[in-house]
């Protein structure tokens, strides 16, 4: 393996593996690779998780609707992965129950492989699915992935179950199944932190500008996006995990003429004031063949999404358009007793799925499975397409199964069940951790302690240190965000701006006003 320290100021630093992109796939690969004994450097041109990996629906899920596309390999892998990941990060992920109301107006996409088979053998269904067929799909979902922690599917009578109270009276029957929640952008940062703790170099606000292969080594030029300063690093292998920019890196940075392409599919979400009082989610099947979720979010809100829209260029910042927001309001209003209107919307966000272009006819039908393409023009380069937050760890293992033999690294997978930073406690241990934290730090109220444990797990104690009063944590920025926490985020979690803190490391942006965010930004700019 290569020494990762430069010999003198003239010799560029040399590493085994250079990763472009600090989304979930880049950070997951960097962590896995460094744990196999490789020297690793990762660059991210903005903040970690600043693109797709902070804009997901935030589910560790098998993907119930992919059963319609017979994507059994993907669904099975993701179902198994839910519980593996839950065990490794019980602070930032947790089980959730999903209520799927059943009714006769539900229509499934006519273009799915399942629809095509059914229109041959049961033409009278015309896009509908009888209750027994949905039950069968959920049976498969329950059993395909060896569920141990998560409870099984059950039927609900919406006339008596509290989940039925907010729904229109025509919904009398539902199924309730399990999946999990994950704080997506925290997952990315924790992977980066763990990679760094194991020896990787993580450089944010650093863009990969060019990569050329000379004498079997990549010469990668990077640019600090704040100062414009350029640096060259040499690497034995390159990973292109640039998400929506994967094709730009292939053609613009590496200068390859590989034929693979990416299909950019925008997905938008709206966040409304809280629409219901229980902690379960809704899975709504539309009359247009699409589905959306309505999920309890950040205590006081409901998250509704997503859409599927073609997106032209990665450089066009994805935004949730008014027509997408209206579509989501109308879709949800078809289910809730009280219509959801644009006035209920307090925040919107949007992200771009970097899907492998498999020539599918519609954005909804394009495969969500990941595709890894290894090229070897003198030295290996691995291009990453697609993938899910849920399958990032398996994607990293797959990437390493291609790269480890070429780099002489360990071929033994090691990440399953290894705790993420702050996640070194029992999978059902969150309540005990919150209780113990409140005992040691009596000035914390339940909401504050819960937020700290759900964000930092066992690391919450390091942030609070020997404080005996809230004042000991320094300046307050509103919503129980203190100087001690912001300093931790700057020193240990790569946060540089208020935006990093309030929209990615936390979601406190929902609880702070504009003036508070501006003053946090000013404080961070001057912090030493
Ligand atoms: C609306 C929506 C909902 C989703 N919901 C779910 C879900 O609930 N569950 C699930 O499992 N999956 C979900 N996904 C899928 C999942 O979010 C993505 O597959 C995943 O986040 C992609 O991660 P990535 O690392 O490949 O890309 P990204 O997160 O986009 O990371 C790529 C990074 O590369 C950086 N970069 C690009 N070019 C350069 C360069 N030249 N130099 C340096 N850095 C560069 C970018 O700044 C970016 O941060 C959803 C996706 C969307 C869009």
Coordinates of C-alpha atoms and ligand atoms in Angstrom, one line a residue:
X1 CA 0.0 0.0 0.0
X2 CA 1.1 3.6 -0.6
X3 CA 2.2 6.0 2.1
X4 CA -0.3 8.8 2.1
X5 CA 2.3 11.4 3.3
X6 CA 4.1 13.5 0.6
X7 CA 7.9 13.0 0.5
X8 CA 8.6 16.7 0.0
X9 CA 6.6 19.7 -1.1
X10 CA 7.3 18.9 -4.8
X11 CA 6.0 15.4 -4.7
X12 CA 2.2 15.1 -4.8
X13 CA 0.7 13.0 -2.1
X14 CA -0.1 9.5 -3.3
X15 CA -3.1 7.4 -2.1
X16 CA -4.5 4.1 -3.0
X17 CA -8.0 5.3 -3.7
X18 CA -9.3 8.7 -4.6
X19 CA -13.1 9.3 -4.2
X20 CA -14.9 12.1 -6.0
X21 CA -18.2 12.9 -4.3
X22 CA -19.2 13.2 -0.7
X23 CA -22.7 11.9 -0.9
X24 CA -23.7 8.6 0.7
X25 CA -22.1 6.5 -2.0
X26 CA -18.7 8.2 -1.9
X27 CA -18.6 8.4 1.9
X28 CA -19.7 4.7 2.2
X29 CA -17.0 3.6 -0.2
X30 CA -14.3 5.7 1.5
X31 CA -15.2 4.1 4.9
X32 CA -15.3 0.6 3.5
X33 CA -12.0 1.1 1.6
X34 CA -10.0 2.6 4.5
X35 CA -11.2 -0.3 6.8
X36 CA -9.5 -2.7 4.3
X37 CA -6.2 -1.0 4.9
X38 CA -6.2 1.3 1.9
X39 CA -5.1 4.9 2.0
X40 CA -8.1 7.0 0.9
X41 CA -8.8 10.6 0.1
X42 CA -12.3 12.0 -0.7
X43 CA -13.2 15.3 -2.1
X44 CA -16.7 17.0 -2.1
X45 CA -17.2 20.2 -4.0
X46 CA -19.8 21.6 -1.6
X47 CA -20.9 20.3 1.8
X48 CA -21.2 16.6 2.5
X49 CA -24.7 15.4 1.4
X50 CA -25.3 18.8 -0.2
X51 CA -26.9 17.1 -3.3
X52 CA -29.2 14.1 -3.5
X53 CA -28.2 12.5 -0.2
X54 CA -30.0 15.1 1.9
X55 CA -33.0 15.3 -0.4
X56 CA -34.4 11.8 -0.1
X57 CA -37.6 10.6 1.5
X58 CA -35.3 9.3 4.3
X59 CA -36.5 5.7 4.4
X60 CA -34.4 2.6 4.9
X61 CA -36.9 0.6 2.9
X62 CA -37.2 -2.4 0.6
X63 CA -39.3 -0.4 -1.8
X64 CA -42.7 -2.0 -1.9
X65 CA -43.6 -0.5 -5.3
X66 CA -40.5 -2.1 -6.9
X67 CA -42.2 -5.5 -6.5
X68 CA -44.4 -4.3 -9.4
X69 CA -41.2 -4.1 -11.5
X70 CA -40.1 -7.6 -10.3
X71 CA -36.9 -5.9 -9.0
X72 CA -36.6 -8.8 -6.5
X73 CA -32.8 -8.7 -6.1
X74 CA -32.9 -5.0 -5.1
X75 CA -36.0 -5.4 -2.9
X76 CA -34.5 -8.4 -1.1
X77 CA -31.1 -6.8 -0.6
X78 CA -32.7 -3.6 0.7
X79 CA -35.1 -5.5 3.1
X80 CA -32.2 -7.4 4.7
X81 CA -30.1 -4.2 4.8
X82 CA -32.8 -2.3 6.8
X83 CA -32.2 -4.3 10.0
X84 CA -28.4 -4.5 9.5
X85 CA -28.3 -0.7 9.3
X86 CA -30.8 -0.2 12.1
X87 CA -28.5 -2.2 14.5
X88 CA -25.4 -0.1 13.5
X89 CA -27.1 3.3 14.0
X90 CA -30.0 3.1 16.4
X91 CA -29.7 6.8 17.1
X92 CA -30.3 8.2 13.6
X93 CA -32.6 5.4 12.3
X94 CA -35.7 3.8 13.7
X95 CA -38.6 1.5 12.8
X96 CA -41.8 3.0 11.3
X97 CA -45.2 1.6 10.5
X98 CA -46.9 2.4 7.2
X99 CA -50.6 2.5 6.8
X100 CA -51.7 1.6 3.2
X101 CA -55.5 2.4 2.8
X102 CA -57.2 0.0 0.4
X103 CA -59.9 1.2 -1.9
X104 CA -61.3 0.5 -5.3
X105 CA -60.0 3.7 -7.0
X106 CA -56.4 2.7 -6.6
X107 CA -54.7 2.3 -10.0
X108 CA -51.3 0.9 -10.6
X109 CA -49.0 2.0 -13.4
X110 CA -50.1 0.1 -16.6
X111 CA -46.5 -0.1 -17.8
X112 CA -45.1 -2.2 -14.9
X113 CA -44.1 -5.8 -15.7
X114 CA -46.7 -6.9 -13.1
X115 CA -49.4 -4.9 -14.9
X116 CA -48.4 -6.4 -18.2
X117 CA -48.6 -10.0 -16.9
X118 CA -51.9 -9.3 -15.1
X119 CA -53.5 -7.6 -18.2
X120 CA -52.8 -10.9 -20.0
X121 CA -54.2 -13.3 -17.4
X122 CA -56.8 -11.1 -15.6
X123 CA -57.7 -8.4 -18.2
X124 CA -60.8 -7.4 -16.2
X125 CA -58.5 -5.8 -13.4
X126 CA -57.6 -2.8 -15.6
X127 CA -54.8 -1.5 -13.4
X128 CA -56.6 -2.4 -10.1
X129 CA -55.3 -4.8 -7.5
X130 CA -57.7 -6.8 -5.4
X131 CA -57.1 -6.8 -1.6
X132 CA -55.8 -10.4 -1.6
X133 CA -53.1 -9.5 -4.2
X134 CA -51.9 -6.5 -2.1
X135 CA -51.8 -8.8 0.9
X136 CA -49.8 -11.3 -1.1
X137 CA -47.3 -8.6 -2.0
X138 CA -47.0 -7.6 1.6
X139 CA -46.5 -11.2 2.6
X140 CA -43.6 -11.4 0.2
X141 CA -42.3 -8.0 1.5
X142 CA -42.4 -9.5 5.1
X143 CA -40.6 -12.7 4.2
X144 CA -38.2 -11.9 1.4
X145 CA -35.7 -10.2 3.7
X146 CA -35.5 -12.3 6.9
X147 CA -37.2 -9.8 9.2
X148 CA -36.2 -10.1 12.9
X149 CA -36.6 -6.7 14.6
X150 CA -39.5 -5.2 12.6
X151 CA -43.1 -6.3 13.2
X152 CA -45.1 -8.0 10.5
X153 CA -47.9 -6.7 8.3
X154 CA -51.4 -6.6 9.8
X155 CA -54.9 -5.5 8.6
X156 CA -56.6 -2.5 10.0
X157 CA -60.2 -1.5 10.3
X158 CA -60.0 2.3 9.6
X159 CA -63.5 2.8 11.1
X160 CA -62.1 2.0 14.5
X161 CA -58.3 2.4 14.3
X162 CA -57.0 5.9 15.2
X163 CA -55.1 6.0 11.8
X164 CA -58.6 6.2 10.1
X165 CA -59.7 9.3 12.0
X166 CA -58.0 11.8 9.7
X167 CA -58.8 9.9 6.5
X168 CA -61.9 10.4 4.4
X169 CA -64.7 8.1 5.5
X170 CA -64.7 6.1 2.2
X171 CA -61.5 4.4 3.5
X172 CA -62.6 1.6 5.7
X173 CA -59.8 -0.9 5.3
X174 CA -56.0 -0.7 5.4
X175 CA -52.8 -2.8 5.6
X176 CA -50.0 -1.7 8.0
X177 CA -46.5 -2.8 7.3
X178 CA -42.9 -2.0 8.5
X179 CA -40.0 0.0 7.1
X180 CA -37.5 2.3 8.8
X181 CA -36.6 6.0 9.0
X182 CA -33.1 7.4 8.6
X183 CA -31.7 10.9 8.9
X184 CA -30.1 10.8 5.5
X185 CA -27.6 13.7 5.7
X186 CA -26.4 12.6 9.2
X187 CA -25.8 9.1 7.7
X188 CA -23.4 10.6 5.2
X189 CA -21.5 12.7 7.8
X190 CA -21.2 9.7 10.1
X191 CA -19.7 7.6 7.3
X192 CA -17.3 10.4 6.6
X193 CA -16.3 10.8 10.3
X194 CA -15.8 7.1 10.7
X195 CA -13.7 6.9 7.5
X196 CA -11.6 9.8 8.8
X197 CA -11.2 8.2 12.2
X198 CA -9.8 5.1 10.4
X199 CA -7.3 7.2 8.5
X200 CA -9.1 8.6 5.4
X201 CA -8.7 12.3 4.4
X202 CA -12.0 14.1 3.8
X203 CA -11.9 17.4 2.0
X204 CA -15.1 19.4 1.6
X205 CA -15.5 22.5 -0.6
X206 CA -13.0 20.9 -2.9
X207 CA -13.8 20.2 -6.5
X208 CA -12.1 17.5 -8.7
X209 CA -11.1 19.4 -11.8
X210 CA -9.2 16.9 -13.9
X211 CA -7.8 13.4 -13.6
X212 CA -5.2 12.0 -16.0
X213 CA -3.5 8.7 -15.9
X214 CA 0.3 8.7 -16.2
X215 CA 2.5 5.6 -15.7
X216 CA -0.3 3.7 -14.0
X217 CA -1.2 6.5 -11.5
X218 CA -4.0 9.0 -11.6
X219 CA -2.9 12.6 -11.3
X220 CA -5.9 14.4 -9.9
X221 CA -6.1 18.1 -9.8
X222 CA -8.5 19.6 -7.2
X223 CA -9.5 23.1 -6.5
X224 CA -10.5 24.7 -3.2
X225 CA -13.8 26.3 -4.0
X226 CA -13.3 29.1 -1.5
X227 CA -9.7 30.2 -2.4
X228 CA -9.3 28.7 -5.9
X229 CA -6.0 27.1 -4.8
X230 CA -5.2 23.9 -6.8
X231 CA -3.6 20.8 -5.5
X232 CA -2.5 17.6 -7.2
X233 CA -2.9 14.1 -5.6
X234 CA -1.8 10.9 -7.1
X235 CA -3.9 7.7 -6.8
X236 CA -3.7 4.1 -7.8
X237 CA -7.5 4.0 -8.4
X238 CA -10.4 6.5 -8.8
X239 CA -14.0 6.2 -7.7
X240 CA -16.5 8.5 -9.4
X241 CA -19.4 8.8 -7.0
X242 CA -20.4 12.2 -8.2
X243 CA -24.2 11.3 -8.2
X244 CA -26.0 13.6 -10.7
X245 CA -22.6 14.8 -12.0
X246 CA -21.4 11.2 -12.7
X247 CA -21.4 11.8 -16.5
X248 CA -19.7 15.2 -16.1
X249 CA -16.9 13.5 -14.2
X250 CA -16.6 10.7 -16.8
X251 CA -16.4 13.0 -19.8
X252 CA -15.2 16.4 -18.3
X253 CA -12.9 15.4 -15.4
X254 CA -11.6 12.0 -16.6
X255 CA -12.0 12.6 -20.3
X256 CA -13.3 9.1 -21.0
X257 CA -15.6 8.2 -23.8
X258 CA -17.4 5.5 -21.9
X259 CA -20.9 4.9 -23.3
X260 CA -22.8 4.7 -20.0
X261 CA -25.3 7.5 -19.3
X262 CA -27.2 8.8 -16.3
X263 CA -30.9 9.6 -16.2
X264 CA -31.7 12.5 -14.0
X265 CA -35.1 12.2 -12.3
X266 CA -36.1 15.0 -9.9
X267 CA -38.1 14.2 -6.8
X268 CA -39.7 16.9 -4.7
X269 CA -41.2 16.9 -1.2
X270 CA -43.3 19.4 0.7
X271 CA -43.3 19.8 4.5
X272 CA -46.6 20.9 6.1
X273 CA -47.6 21.7 9.6
X274 CA -48.4 18.5 11.4
X275 CA -51.5 16.8 9.8
X276 CA -52.1 14.0 12.3
X277 CA -51.4 13.1 15.9
X278 CA -50.0 9.5 15.8
X279 CA -46.5 8.3 14.8
X280 CA -47.4 6.1 11.9
X281 CA -46.9 7.0 8.2
X282 CA -49.3 6.8 5.3
X283 CA -48.6 5.1 1.9
X284 CA -51.1 6.5 -0.6
X285 CA -51.6 4.8 -4.0
X286 CA -52.9 7.3 -6.5
X287 CA -55.2 7.0 -9.5
X288 CA -52.3 7.8 -11.8
X289 CA -50.3 4.7 -10.9
X290 CA -47.9 6.7 -8.6
X291 CA -47.5 6.5 -4.8
X292 CA -46.7 9.1 -2.2
X293 CA -45.9 9.0 1.5
X294 CA -47.1 11.3 4.3
X295 CA -44.7 10.9 7.2
X296 CA -44.6 12.5 10.7
X297 CA -41.6 14.8 10.6
X298 CA -39.4 16.7 13.1
X299 CA -42.1 16.5 15.8
X300 CA -44.3 19.4 14.5
X301 CA -44.6 18.6 10.8
X302 CA -45.7 16.2 8.1
X303 CA -43.4 15.3 5.2
X304 CA -45.2 14.5 1.9
X305 CA -43.5 13.2 -1.3
X306 CA -42.4 12.5 -3.8
X307 CA -42.7 13.4 -7.5
X308 CA -40.9 12.0 -10.5
X309 CA -39.9 14.6 -13.1
X310 CA -37.3 14.5 -15.8
X311 CA -34.4 16.8 -14.9
X312 CA -32.3 18.3 -17.6
X313 CA -28.9 19.1 -16.1
X314 CA -27.1 18.5 -12.8
X315 CA -26.0 22.1 -12.7
X316 CA -29.7 23.3 -12.7
X317 CA -30.5 23.4 -9.0
X318 CA -33.5 21.2 -8.3
X319 CA -36.4 23.0 -6.8
X320 CA -39.9 21.9 -5.9
X321 CA -42.0 23.8 -8.4
X322 CA -45.4 25.2 -7.5
X323 CA -47.0 22.6 -9.8
X324 CA -45.2 19.8 -8.0
X325 CA -46.2 21.2 -4.6
X326 CA -49.8 21.5 -5.8
X327 CA -49.7 18.0 -7.2
X328 CA -48.6 16.7 -3.8
X329 CA -51.3 18.7 -2.0
X330 CA -54.0 17.4 -4.3
X331 CA -52.7 13.8 -4.1
X332 CA -52.8 13.9 -0.2
X333 CA -56.1 15.7 -0.2
X334 CA -57.6 12.7 -2.0
X335 CA -57.0 10.8 1.2
X336 CA -57.3 13.3 4.2
X337 CA -60.6 14.5 5.5
X338 CA -59.3 18.0 5.6
X339 CA -57.7 19.1 2.3
X340 CA -54.0 19.9 2.3
X341 CA -53.5 23.3 0.7
X342 CA -50.5 25.4 -0.4
X343 CA -51.1 27.5 2.8
X344 CA -50.1 24.5 4.9
X345 CA -46.7 24.2 3.2
X346 CA -43.9 25.5 5.4
X347 CA -40.9 24.2 3.5
X348 CA -40.1 22.3 0.2
X349 CA -37.0 20.5 -1.0
X350 CA -36.0 18.7 -4.1
X351 CA -33.3 16.3 -5.2
X352 CA -32.2 14.5 -8.4
X353 CA -31.9 10.7 -8.6
X354 CA -28.8 9.8 -10.6
X355 CA -30.3 6.7 -12.2
X356 CA -28.5 4.4 -14.6
X357 CA -30.0 5.0 -18.0
X358 CA -31.5 1.7 -18.9
X359 CA -33.7 3.1 -21.6
X360 CA -37.0 2.8 -19.5
X361 CA -39.9 4.7 -21.0
X362 CA -40.9 6.7 -17.9
X363 CA -39.1 8.3 -15.0
X364 CA -41.1 6.2 -12.6
X365 CA -40.1 3.0 -14.4
X366 CA -36.3 3.7 -14.6
X367 CA -34.4 1.1 -12.5
X368 CA -33.5 2.2 -8.9
X369 CA -30.9 -0.5 -8.7
X370 CA -27.2 0.5 -8.7
X371 CA -24.8 -0.2 -11.5
X372 CA -21.0 -0.1 -11.1
X373 CA -18.9 0.2 -14.2
X374 CA -15.2 -0.5 -13.9
X375 CA -12.9 1.0 -16.6
X376 CA -9.2 0.5 -16.7
X377 CA -7.4 3.0 -18.9
X378 CA -4.0 2.4 -17.3
X379 CA -5.4 2.5 -13.8
X380 CA -8.8 1.6 -12.5
X381 CA -11.7 4.0 -12.4
X382 CA -15.1 2.9 -11.0
X383 CA -18.2 4.9 -12.1
X384 CA -21.2 4.6 -9.7
X385 CA -24.8 5.0 -11.0
X386 CA -28.1 4.9 -9.2
X387 CA -28.4 3.2 -5.8
X388 CA -30.5 4.0 -2.7
X389 CA -29.6 5.3 0.7
X390 CA -30.8 1.9 1.9
X391 CA -28.3 0.0 -0.2
X392 CA -25.2 2.2 0.2
X393 CA -23.3 -0.2 2.4
X394 CA -23.9 -3.1 0.0
X395 CA -23.0 -0.8 -2.9
X396 CA -19.7 0.0 -1.1
X397 CA -19.0 -3.8 -0.7
X398 CA -19.7 -4.4 -4.3
X399 CA -17.4 -1.5 -5.3
X400 CA -14.6 -3.0 -3.1
X401 CA -15.2 -6.5 -4.5
X402 CA -14.1 -5.0 -7.9
X403 CA -11.3 -2.7 -6.6
X404 CA -9.8 -4.7 -3.7
X405 CA -8.2 -7.4 -5.8
X406 CA -6.7 -4.8 -8.1
X407 CA -5.2 -2.9 -5.2
X408 CA -4.1 -5.9 -3.1
X409 CA -6.5 -4.9 -0.3
X410 CA -8.4 -7.2 2.0
X411 CA -11.3 -8.9 0.2
X412 CA -13.1 -9.5 3.4
X413 CA -16.3 -7.5 4.0
X414 CA -16.3 -5.9 7.4
X415 CA -18.9 -3.1 7.7
X416 CA -22.0 -5.2 8.5
X417 CA -23.0 -4.5 12.1
X418 CA -20.1 -2.2 12.9
X419 CA -21.5 0.8 14.8
X420 CA -21.5 4.2 13.3
X421 CA -20.1 7.0 15.5
X422 CA -22.5 7.5 18.4
X423 CA -24.5 4.4 17.5
X424 CA -22.7 2.0 19.9
X425 CA -25.8 1.0 22.0
X426 CA -28.6 -1.5 21.9
X427 CA -31.1 -1.3 18.9
X428 CA -33.9 -0.6 21.4
X429 CA -31.8 1.5 23.8
X430 CA -32.8 5.1 22.8
X431 CA -35.3 5.7 25.6
X432 CA -32.8 4.5 28.2
X433 CA -30.1 6.8 26.7
X434 CA -32.5 9.8 26.8
X435 CA -33.4 9.0 30.4
X436 CA -29.8 8.6 31.5
X437 CA -28.8 11.9 29.7
X438 CA -31.6 13.8 31.5
X439 CA -30.4 12.4 34.8
X440 CA -26.8 13.5 34.3
X441 CA -27.9 16.9 32.8
X442 CA -31.1 17.8 34.6
X443 CA -31.3 21.2 32.8
X444 CA -32.3 19.3 29.6
X445 CA -36.1 18.9 28.9
X446 CA -37.4 15.8 27.1
X447 CA -37.5 17.5 23.7
X448 CA -33.9 18.7 23.9
X449 CA -32.6 15.4 25.3
X450 CA -34.5 13.4 22.6
X451 CA -33.1 15.6 19.8
X452 CA -29.5 15.3 21.1
X453 CA -29.7 11.5 21.4
X454 CA -31.5 11.1 18.0
X455 CA -28.8 13.3 16.4
X456 CA -25.6 12.3 18.2
X457 CA -26.4 9.1 20.2
X458 CA -23.7 8.4 22.8
X459 CA -21.6 11.3 21.5
X460 CA -24.2 13.7 23.1
X461 CA -22.3 13.3 26.3
X462 CA -19.1 14.5 24.7
X463 CA -20.9 17.6 23.4
X464 CA -22.4 18.4 26.8
X465 CA -19.2 17.7 28.7
X466 CA -19.2 18.8 32.3
X467 CA -21.9 21.4 31.8
X468 CA -24.2 21.7 34.8
X469 CA -26.4 24.5 33.4
X470 CA -27.6 25.5 29.9
X471 CA -25.4 28.6 30.2
X472 CA -22.3 26.4 30.5
X473 CA -23.0 25.4 26.8
X474 CA -22.2 29.0 25.7
X475 CA -24.3 31.2 23.4
X476 CA -27.8 30.0 22.4
X477 CA -28.9 30.4 18.8
X478 CA -32.6 29.5 19.4
X479 CA -34.4 26.1 19.3
X480 CA -31.9 24.8 22.0
X481 CA -29.0 25.0 19.6
X482 CA -26.0 26.1 21.6
X483 CA -22.4 27.1 21.0
X484 CA -21.1 23.8 22.3
X485 CA -23.2 21.9 19.7
X486 CA -22.2 24.3 16.9
X487 CA -18.5 24.0 17.8
X488 CA -18.8 20.2 17.7
X489 CA -20.4 20.4 14.3
X490 CA -17.6 22.7 13.0
X491 CA -14.7 20.7 14.6
X492 CA -16.0 17.2 14.2
X493 CA -18.6 17.2 11.5
X494 CA -17.2 19.5 8.7
X495 CA -19.9 22.2 9.1
X496 CA -18.8 25.5 7.7
X497 CA -22.0 27.6 7.4
X498 CA -25.4 28.0 9.1
X499 CA -26.9 26.2 6.2
X500 CA -24.8 23.1 6.9
X501 CA -25.9 23.2 10.5
X502 CA -29.6 24.0 10.2
X503 CA -30.5 22.0 7.0
X504 CA -28.1 19.0 7.0
X505 CA -26.5 18.3 10.4
X506 CA -29.8 19.1 11.9
X507 CA -33.2 20.2 10.6
X508 CA -33.4 23.1 13.1
X509 CA -34.1 25.4 10.1
X510 CA -37.7 24.4 10.6
X511 CA -37.7 25.8 14.1
X512 CA -35.5 28.9 13.6
X513 CA -36.4 32.1 11.9
X514 CA -34.4 33.9 9.2
X515 CA -32.8 36.4 11.6
X516 CA -31.6 33.6 13.9
X517 CA -30.1 31.7 10.9
X518 CA -28.3 34.9 9.7
X519 CA -26.9 35.5 13.2
X520 CA -25.7 31.9 13.5
X521 CA -24.0 32.3 10.1
X522 CA -22.2 35.4 11.2
X523 CA -21.1 33.8 14.5
X524 CA -19.7 30.8 12.6
X525 CA -17.8 33.0 10.2
X526 CA -16.1 34.7 13.1
X527 CA -15.7 31.6 15.3
X528 CA -12.2 30.4 16.1
Ligands
LIG1 C1 -36.6 12.5 -4.1 C2 -35.8 11.3 -3.7 C3 -36.2 10.4 -2.7 C4 -35.4 9.4 -2.4 N1 -35.8 8.6 -1.4 C5 -35.0 7.6 -1.0 C6 -35.4 6.8 0.2 O1 -36.4 7.1 0.9 N2 -34.6 5.8 0.5 C7 -33.5 5.4 -0.2 O2 -32.9 4.4 0.2 N3 -33.1 6.2 -1.3 C8 -33.8 7.2 -1.6 N4 -33.4 8.0 -2.7 C9 -32.2 7.7 -3.4 C10 -30.9 8.2 -2.7 O3 -31.2 9.5 -2.2 C11 -29.8 8.4 -3.7 O4 -29.7 7.2 -4.5 C12 -28.5 8.7 -3.1 O5 -28.6 9.8 -2.2 C13 -27.4 9.0 -4.1 O6 -26.2 9.3 -3.5 P1 -24.9 9.6 -4.2 O7 -23.8 9.6 -3.2 O8 -24.7 8.7 -5.4 O9 -25.2 11.1 -4.8 P2 -25.1 12.5 -4.2 O10 -25.7 12.5 -2.8 O11 -25.7 13.5 -5.1 O12 -23.6 12.8 -4.0 C14 -22.7 13.2 -5.1 C15 -21.8 14.3 -4.6 O13 -20.7 14.4 -5.5 C16 -20.3 15.8 -5.5 N5 -19.6 16.1 -6.7 C17 -20.0 16.0 -8.0 N6 -19.0 16.4 -8.8 C18 -17.9 16.6 -8.1 C19 -16.6 17.0 -8.4 N7 -16.2 17.2 -9.6 N8 -15.7 17.2 -7.3 C20 -16.1 17.0 -6.0 N9 -17.4 16.6 -5.7 C21 -18.3 16.4 -6.7 C22 -21.7 16.5 -5.4 O14 -21.5 17.8 -4.8 C23 -22.5 15.6 -4.5 O15 -22.5 16.0 -3.1 C24 -34.2 9.1 -3.1 C25 -33.7 10.0 -4.0 C26 -34.5 11.1 -4.3 C27 -34.0 12.1 -5.4

